[in-house]
PDB file of C-alpha atoms in Angstrom:
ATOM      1  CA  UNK R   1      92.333  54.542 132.304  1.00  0.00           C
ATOM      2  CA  UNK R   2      91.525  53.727 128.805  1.00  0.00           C
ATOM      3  CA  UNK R   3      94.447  55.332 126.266  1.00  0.00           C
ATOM      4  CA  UNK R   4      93.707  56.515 122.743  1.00  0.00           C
ATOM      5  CA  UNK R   5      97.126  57.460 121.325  1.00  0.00           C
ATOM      6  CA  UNK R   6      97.396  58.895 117.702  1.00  0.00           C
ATOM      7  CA  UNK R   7     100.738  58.617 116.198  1.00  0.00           C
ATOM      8  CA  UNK R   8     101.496  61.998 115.464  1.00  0.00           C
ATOM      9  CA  UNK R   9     100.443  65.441 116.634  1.00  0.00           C
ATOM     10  CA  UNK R  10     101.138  67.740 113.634  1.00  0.00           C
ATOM     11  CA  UNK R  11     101.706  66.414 110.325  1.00  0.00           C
ATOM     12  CA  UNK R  12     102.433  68.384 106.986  1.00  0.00           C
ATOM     13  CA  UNK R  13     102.205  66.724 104.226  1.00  0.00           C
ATOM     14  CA  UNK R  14     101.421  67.899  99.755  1.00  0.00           C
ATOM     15  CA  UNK R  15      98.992  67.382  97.386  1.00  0.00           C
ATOM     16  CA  UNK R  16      98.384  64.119  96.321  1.00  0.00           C
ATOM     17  CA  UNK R  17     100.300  62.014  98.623  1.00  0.00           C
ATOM     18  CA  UNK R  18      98.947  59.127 100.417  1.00  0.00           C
ATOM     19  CA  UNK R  19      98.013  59.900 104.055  1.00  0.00           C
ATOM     20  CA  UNK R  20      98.026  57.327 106.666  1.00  0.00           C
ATOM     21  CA  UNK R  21      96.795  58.270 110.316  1.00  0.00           C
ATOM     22  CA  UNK R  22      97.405  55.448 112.859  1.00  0.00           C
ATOM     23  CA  UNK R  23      95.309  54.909 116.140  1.00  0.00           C
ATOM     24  CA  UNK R  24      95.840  52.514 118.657  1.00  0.00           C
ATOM     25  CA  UNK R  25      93.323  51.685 122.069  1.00  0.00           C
ATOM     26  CA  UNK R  26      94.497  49.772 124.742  1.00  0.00           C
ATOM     27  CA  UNK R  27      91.416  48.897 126.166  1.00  0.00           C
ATOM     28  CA  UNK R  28      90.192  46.127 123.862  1.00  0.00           C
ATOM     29  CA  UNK R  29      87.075  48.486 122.540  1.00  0.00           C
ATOM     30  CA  UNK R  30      85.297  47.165 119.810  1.00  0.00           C
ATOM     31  CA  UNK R  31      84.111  50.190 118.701  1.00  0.00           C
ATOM     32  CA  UNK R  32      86.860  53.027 117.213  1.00  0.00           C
ATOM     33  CA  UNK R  33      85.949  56.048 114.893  1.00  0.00           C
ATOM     34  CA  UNK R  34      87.627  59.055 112.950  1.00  0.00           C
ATOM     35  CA  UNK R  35      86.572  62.199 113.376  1.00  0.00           C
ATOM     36  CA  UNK R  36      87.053  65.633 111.450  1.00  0.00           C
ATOM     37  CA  UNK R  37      87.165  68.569 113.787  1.00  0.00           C
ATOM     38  CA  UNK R  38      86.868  72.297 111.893  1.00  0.00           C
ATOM     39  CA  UNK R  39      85.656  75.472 113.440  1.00  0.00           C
ATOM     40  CA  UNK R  40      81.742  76.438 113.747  1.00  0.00           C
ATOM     41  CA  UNK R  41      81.567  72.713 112.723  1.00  0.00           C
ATOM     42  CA  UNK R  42      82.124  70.691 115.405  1.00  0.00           C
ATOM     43  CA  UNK R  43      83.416  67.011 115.091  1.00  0.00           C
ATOM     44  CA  UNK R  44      82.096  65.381 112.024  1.00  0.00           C
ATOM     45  CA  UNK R  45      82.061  61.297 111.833  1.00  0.00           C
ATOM     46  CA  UNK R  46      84.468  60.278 108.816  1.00  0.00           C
ATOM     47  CA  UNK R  47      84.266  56.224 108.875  1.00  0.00           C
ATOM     48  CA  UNK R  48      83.680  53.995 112.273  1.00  0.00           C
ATOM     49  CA  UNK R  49      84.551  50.154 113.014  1.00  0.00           C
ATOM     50  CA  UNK R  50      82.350  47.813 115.244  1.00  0.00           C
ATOM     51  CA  UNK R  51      84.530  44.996 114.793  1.00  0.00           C
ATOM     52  CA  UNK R  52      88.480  43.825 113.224  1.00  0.00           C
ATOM     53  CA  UNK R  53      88.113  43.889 109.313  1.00  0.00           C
ATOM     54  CA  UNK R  54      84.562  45.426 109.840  1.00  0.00           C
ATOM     55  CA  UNK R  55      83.746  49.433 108.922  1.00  0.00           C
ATOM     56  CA  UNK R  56      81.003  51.650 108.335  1.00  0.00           C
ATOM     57  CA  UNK R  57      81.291  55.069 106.339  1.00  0.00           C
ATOM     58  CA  UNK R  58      80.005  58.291 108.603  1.00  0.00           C
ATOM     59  CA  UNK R  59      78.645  61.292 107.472  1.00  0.00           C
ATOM     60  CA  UNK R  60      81.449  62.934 105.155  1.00  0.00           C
ATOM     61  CA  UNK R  61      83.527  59.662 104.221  1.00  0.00           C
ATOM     62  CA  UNK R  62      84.452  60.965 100.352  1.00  0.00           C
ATOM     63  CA  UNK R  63      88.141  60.876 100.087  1.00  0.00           C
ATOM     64  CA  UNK R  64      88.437  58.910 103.019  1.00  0.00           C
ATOM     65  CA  UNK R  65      89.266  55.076 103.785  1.00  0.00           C
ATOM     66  CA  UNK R  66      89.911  52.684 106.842  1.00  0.00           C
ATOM     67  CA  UNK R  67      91.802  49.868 107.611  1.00  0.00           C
ATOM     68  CA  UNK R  68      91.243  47.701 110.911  1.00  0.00           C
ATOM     69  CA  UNK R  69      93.234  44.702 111.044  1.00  0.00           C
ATOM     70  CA  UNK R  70      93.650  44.337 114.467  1.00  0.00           C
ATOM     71  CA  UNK R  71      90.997  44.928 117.411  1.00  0.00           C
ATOM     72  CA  UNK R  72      93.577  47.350 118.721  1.00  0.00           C
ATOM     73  CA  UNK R  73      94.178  49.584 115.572  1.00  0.00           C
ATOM     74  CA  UNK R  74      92.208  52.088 113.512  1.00  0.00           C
ATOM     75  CA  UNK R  75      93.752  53.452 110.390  1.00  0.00           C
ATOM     76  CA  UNK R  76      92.551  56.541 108.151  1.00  0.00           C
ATOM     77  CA  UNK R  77      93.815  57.072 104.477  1.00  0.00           C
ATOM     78  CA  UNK R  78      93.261  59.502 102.560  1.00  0.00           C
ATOM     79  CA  UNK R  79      93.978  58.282  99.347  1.00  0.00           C
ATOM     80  CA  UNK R  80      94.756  61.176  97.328  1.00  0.00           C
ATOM     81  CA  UNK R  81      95.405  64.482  99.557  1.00  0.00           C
ATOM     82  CA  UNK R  82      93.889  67.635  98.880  1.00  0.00           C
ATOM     83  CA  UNK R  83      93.908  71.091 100.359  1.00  0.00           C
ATOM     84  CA  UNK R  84      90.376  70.829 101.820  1.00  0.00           C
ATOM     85  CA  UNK R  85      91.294  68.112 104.184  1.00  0.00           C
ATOM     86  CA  UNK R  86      93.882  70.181 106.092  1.00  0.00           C
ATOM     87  CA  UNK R  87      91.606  70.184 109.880  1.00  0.00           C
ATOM     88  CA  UNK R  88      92.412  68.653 112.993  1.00  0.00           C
ATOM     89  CA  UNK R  89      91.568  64.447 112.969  1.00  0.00           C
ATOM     90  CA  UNK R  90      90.734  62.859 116.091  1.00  0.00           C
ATOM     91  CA  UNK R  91      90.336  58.855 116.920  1.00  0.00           C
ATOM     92  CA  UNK R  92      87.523  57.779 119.585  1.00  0.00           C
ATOM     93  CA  UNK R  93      87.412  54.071 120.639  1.00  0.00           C
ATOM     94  CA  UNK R  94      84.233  52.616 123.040  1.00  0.00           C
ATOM     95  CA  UNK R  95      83.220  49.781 124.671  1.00  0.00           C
ATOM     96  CA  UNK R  96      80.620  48.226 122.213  1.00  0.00           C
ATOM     97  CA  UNK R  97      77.837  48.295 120.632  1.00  0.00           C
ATOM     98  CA  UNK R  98      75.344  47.428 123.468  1.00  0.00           C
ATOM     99  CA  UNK R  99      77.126  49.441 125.940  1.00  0.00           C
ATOM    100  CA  UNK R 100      74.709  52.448 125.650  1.00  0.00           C
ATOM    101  CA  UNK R 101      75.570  54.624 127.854  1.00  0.00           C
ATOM    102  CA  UNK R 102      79.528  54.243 127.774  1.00  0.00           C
ATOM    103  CA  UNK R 103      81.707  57.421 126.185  1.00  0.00           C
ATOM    104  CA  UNK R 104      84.331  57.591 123.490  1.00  0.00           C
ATOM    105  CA  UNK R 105      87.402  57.816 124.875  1.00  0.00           C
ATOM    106  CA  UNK R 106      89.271  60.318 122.168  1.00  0.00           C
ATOM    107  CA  UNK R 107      93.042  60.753 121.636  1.00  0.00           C
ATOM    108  CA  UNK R 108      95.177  64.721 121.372  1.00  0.00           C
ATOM    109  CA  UNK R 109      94.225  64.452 118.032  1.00  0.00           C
ATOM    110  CA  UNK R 110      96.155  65.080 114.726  1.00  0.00           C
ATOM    111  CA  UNK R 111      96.526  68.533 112.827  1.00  0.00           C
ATOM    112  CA  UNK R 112      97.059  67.690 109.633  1.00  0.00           C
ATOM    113  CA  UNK R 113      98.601  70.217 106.816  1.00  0.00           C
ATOM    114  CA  UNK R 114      98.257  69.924 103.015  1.00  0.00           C
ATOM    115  CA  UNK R 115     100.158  72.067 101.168  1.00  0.00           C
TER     116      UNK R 115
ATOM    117  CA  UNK A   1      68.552  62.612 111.038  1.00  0.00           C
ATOM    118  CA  UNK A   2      69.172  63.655 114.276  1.00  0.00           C
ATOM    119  CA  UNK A   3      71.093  67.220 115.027  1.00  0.00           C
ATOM    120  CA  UNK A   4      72.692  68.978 117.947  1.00  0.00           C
ATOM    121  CA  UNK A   5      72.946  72.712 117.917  1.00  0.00           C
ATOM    122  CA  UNK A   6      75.147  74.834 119.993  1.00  0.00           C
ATOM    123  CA  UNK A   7      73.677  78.443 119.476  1.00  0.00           C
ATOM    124  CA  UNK A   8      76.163  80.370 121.285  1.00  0.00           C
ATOM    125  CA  UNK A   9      79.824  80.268 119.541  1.00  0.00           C
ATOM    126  CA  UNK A  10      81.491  81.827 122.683  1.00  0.00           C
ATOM    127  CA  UNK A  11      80.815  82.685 126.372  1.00  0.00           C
ATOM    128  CA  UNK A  12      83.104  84.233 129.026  1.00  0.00           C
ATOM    129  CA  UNK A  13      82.556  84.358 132.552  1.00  0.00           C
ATOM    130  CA  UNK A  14      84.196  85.664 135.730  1.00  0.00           C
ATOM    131  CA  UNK A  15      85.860  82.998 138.210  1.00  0.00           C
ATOM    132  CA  UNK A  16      84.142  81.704 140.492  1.00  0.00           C
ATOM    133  CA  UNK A  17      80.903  82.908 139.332  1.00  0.00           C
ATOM    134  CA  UNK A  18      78.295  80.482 137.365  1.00  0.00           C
ATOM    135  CA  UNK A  19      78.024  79.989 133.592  1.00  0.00           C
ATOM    136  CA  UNK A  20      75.358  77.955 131.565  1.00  0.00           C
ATOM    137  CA  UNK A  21      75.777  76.686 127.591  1.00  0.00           C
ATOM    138  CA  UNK A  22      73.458  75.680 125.851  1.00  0.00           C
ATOM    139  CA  UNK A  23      72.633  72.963 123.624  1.00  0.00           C
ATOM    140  CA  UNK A  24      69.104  71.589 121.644  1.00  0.00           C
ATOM    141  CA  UNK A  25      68.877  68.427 119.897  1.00  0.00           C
ATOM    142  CA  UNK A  26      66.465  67.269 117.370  1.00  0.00           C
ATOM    143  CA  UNK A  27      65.468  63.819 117.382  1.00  0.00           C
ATOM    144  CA  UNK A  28      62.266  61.530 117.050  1.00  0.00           C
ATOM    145  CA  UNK A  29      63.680  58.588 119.188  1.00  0.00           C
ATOM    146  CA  UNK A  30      62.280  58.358 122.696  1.00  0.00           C
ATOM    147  CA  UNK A  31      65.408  56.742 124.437  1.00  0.00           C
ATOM    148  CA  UNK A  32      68.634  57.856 124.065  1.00  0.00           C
ATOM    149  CA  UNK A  33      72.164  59.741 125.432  1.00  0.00           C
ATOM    150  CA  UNK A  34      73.207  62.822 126.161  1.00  0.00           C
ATOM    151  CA  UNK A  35      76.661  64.256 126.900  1.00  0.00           C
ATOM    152  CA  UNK A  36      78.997  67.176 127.737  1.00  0.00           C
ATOM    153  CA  UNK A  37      82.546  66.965 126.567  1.00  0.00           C
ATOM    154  CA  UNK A  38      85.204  69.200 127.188  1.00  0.00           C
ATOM    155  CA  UNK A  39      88.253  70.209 125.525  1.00  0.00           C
ATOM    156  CA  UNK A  40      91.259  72.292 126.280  1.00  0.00           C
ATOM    157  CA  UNK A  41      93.729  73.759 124.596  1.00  0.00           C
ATOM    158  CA  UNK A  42      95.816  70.543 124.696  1.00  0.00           C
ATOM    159  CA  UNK A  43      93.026  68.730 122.820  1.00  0.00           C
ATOM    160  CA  UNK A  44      92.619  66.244 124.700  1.00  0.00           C
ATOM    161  CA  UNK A  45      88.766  65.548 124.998  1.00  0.00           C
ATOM    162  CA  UNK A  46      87.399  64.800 128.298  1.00  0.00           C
ATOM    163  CA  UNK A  47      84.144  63.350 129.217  1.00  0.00           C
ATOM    164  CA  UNK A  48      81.987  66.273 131.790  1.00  0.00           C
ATOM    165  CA  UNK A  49      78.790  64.522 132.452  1.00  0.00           C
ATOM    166  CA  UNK A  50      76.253  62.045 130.734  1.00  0.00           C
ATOM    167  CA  UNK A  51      72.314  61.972 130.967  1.00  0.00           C
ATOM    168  CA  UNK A  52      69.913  59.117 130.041  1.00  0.00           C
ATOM    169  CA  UNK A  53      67.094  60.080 128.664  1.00  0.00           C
ATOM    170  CA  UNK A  54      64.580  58.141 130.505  1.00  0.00           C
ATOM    171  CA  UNK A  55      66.077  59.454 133.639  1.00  0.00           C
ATOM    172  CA  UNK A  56      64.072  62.424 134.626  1.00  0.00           C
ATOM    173  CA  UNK A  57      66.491  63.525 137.249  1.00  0.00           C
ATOM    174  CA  UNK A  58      69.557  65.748 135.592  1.00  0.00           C
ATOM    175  CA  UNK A  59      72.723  64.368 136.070  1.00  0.00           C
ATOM    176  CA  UNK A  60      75.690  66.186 138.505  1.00  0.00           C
ATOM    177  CA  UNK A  61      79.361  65.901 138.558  1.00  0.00           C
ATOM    178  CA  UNK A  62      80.745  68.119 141.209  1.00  0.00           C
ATOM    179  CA  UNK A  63      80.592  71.722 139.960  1.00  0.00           C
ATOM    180  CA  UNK A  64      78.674  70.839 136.956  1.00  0.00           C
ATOM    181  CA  UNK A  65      75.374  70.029 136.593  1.00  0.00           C
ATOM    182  CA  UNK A  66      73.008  69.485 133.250  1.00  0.00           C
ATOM    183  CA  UNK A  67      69.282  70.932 132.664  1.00  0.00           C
ATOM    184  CA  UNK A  68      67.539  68.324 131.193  1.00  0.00           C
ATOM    185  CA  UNK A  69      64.346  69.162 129.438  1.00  0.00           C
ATOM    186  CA  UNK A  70      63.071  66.233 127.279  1.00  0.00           C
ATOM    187  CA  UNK A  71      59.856  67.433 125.861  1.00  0.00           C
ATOM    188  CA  UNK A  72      61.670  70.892 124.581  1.00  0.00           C
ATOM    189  CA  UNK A  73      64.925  69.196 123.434  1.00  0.00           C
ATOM    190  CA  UNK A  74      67.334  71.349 125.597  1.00  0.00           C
ATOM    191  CA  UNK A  75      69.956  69.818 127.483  1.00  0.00           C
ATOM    192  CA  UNK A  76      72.287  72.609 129.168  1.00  0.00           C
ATOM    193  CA  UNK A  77      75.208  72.582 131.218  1.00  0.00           C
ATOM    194  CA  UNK A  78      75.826  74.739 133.851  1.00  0.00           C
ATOM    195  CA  UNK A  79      79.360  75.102 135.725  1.00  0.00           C
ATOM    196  CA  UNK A  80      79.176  76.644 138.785  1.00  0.00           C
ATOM    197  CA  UNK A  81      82.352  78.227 140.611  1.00  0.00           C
ATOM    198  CA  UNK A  82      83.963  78.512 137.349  1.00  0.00           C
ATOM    199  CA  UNK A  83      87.943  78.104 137.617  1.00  0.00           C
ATOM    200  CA  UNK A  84      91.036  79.127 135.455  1.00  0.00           C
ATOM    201  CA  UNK A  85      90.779  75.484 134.317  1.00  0.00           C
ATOM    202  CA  UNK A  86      87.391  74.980 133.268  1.00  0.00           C
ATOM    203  CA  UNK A  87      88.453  77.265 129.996  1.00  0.00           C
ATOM    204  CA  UNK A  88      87.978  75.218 127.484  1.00  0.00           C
ATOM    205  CA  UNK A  89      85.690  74.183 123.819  1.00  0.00           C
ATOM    206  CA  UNK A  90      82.295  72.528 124.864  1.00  0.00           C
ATOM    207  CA  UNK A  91      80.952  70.122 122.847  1.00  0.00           C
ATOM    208  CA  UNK A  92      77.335  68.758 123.300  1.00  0.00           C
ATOM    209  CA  UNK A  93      76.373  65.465 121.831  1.00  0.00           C
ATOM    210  CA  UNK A  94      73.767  62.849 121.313  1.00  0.00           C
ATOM    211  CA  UNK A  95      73.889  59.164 120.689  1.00  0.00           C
ATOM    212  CA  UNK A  96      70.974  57.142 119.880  1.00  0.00           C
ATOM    213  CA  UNK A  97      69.935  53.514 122.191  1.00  0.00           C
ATOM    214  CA  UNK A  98      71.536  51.418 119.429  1.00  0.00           C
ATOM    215  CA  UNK A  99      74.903  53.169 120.930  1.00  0.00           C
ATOM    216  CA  UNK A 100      78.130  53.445 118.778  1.00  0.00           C
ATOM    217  CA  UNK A 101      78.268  56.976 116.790  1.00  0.00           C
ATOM    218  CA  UNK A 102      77.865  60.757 118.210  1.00  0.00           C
ATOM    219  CA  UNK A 103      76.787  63.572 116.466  1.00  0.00           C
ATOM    220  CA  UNK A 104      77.958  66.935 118.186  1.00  0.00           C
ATOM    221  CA  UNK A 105      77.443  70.031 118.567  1.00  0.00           C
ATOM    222  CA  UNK A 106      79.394  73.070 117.247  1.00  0.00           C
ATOM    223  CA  UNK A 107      80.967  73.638 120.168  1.00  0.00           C
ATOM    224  CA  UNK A 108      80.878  76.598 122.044  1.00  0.00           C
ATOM    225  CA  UNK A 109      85.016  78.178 123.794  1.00  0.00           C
ATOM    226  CA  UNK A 110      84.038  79.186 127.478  1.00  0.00           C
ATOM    227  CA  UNK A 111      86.662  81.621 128.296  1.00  0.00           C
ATOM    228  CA  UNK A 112      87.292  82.226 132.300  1.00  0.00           C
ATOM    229  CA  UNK A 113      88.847  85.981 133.555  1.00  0.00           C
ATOM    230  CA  UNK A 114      90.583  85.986 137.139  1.00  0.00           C
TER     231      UNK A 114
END
């Protein structure tokens, strides 16, 4: 079975630190993506990879950056916290590209706090 | 830009009886994905079933089963002999042929009584 793991579960941090949320597959996916879940929203696409050193904003990437060094790894930063990013953050990693009809496999997800 | 709505922010239904969500999509693309996720209170989100658009049959996976209607942009899922354990947020979702990204639903929290 393919395993998403996101390095932590609940994370509190202030305004205007630096944010790092870590994601590792262990499937060899090309493909990994952040996600912002909120309520009535659904999951919203923050920033996606296709490839190491490769990434491609989503639909609400302002505030947001990536990092993907290695094929295993999928970083989000947010660069400057702020109050309105408190929501639940989920990673998603698939098999690539082509494969069409293959799902994201998603980790537990991260609830993160700013205070 | 393609959307996925979820009209129907929370459903409850008795166990073992049968419930169906439902989900429309816009889109002007004539092949594409489908899919049902699921996801309980310990977050994790699991895969429920997938459909193919060009397949005209509607995909089953055990107890659940999908309602695929192309022309109308529906795609509903309907659990039948609902159990304690199929309480849980629903998320509908739709990926184009080019694969990579989905764009969900709202989700809608399916809430079982014994």
């Amino acid at each position: 079975d393919v395993k998403v793991t996101q390095s932590s579960r609940y994370l509190v941090k202030r305004t205007g630190e630096k944010v790092f949320l870590e994601c590792v597959q262990d499937m060899d996916h090309e493909n990994m993506f952040w996600y912002r879940q909120d309520p009535g929203l659904g999951l919203r696409l923050i920033y996606f990879s296709y490839d190491v050193k490769m990434k491609e904003k989503g639909d609400i990437p302002e505030g947001y950056s990536v990092s993907r060094e290695k094929k295993e790894r999928f970083s989000l930063i947010l660069e400057s916290a702020s109050t309105n990013q408190t929501s639940m953050y989920l990673c998603a990693s698939s098999l690539f590209p082509g494969a069409r009809n293959q799902p994201q496999h998603f980790g537990d997800g991260t609830r993160l706090s700013i205070l | 830009a393609q959307t996925v709505t979820q009209s129907q922010p929370e459903m409850s239904v008795q166990e073992a009886e049968t419930v169906t969500l439902s989900c429309t999509y816009d889109t002007s693309e004539s092949d594409y994905y489908l899919f049902w996720y699921k996801q309980p209170p310990s977050r994790q989100m699991i895969l429920v079933i997938r459909q193919e658009a060009y397949k005209q049959q509607n995909a089953t996976e055990n107890r659940f089963s999908v309602n695929f209607q192309k022309a109308a942009k529906s795609f509903s899922l309907k659990i039948s002999d609902s159990q304690l354990g199929d309480a849980a947020m629903y998320f509908c979702a739709y990926r184009n042929n080019q694969g990579g990204k989905l764009i969900f639903g709202q989700g809608t929290e399916l809430s079982v009584k014994p």
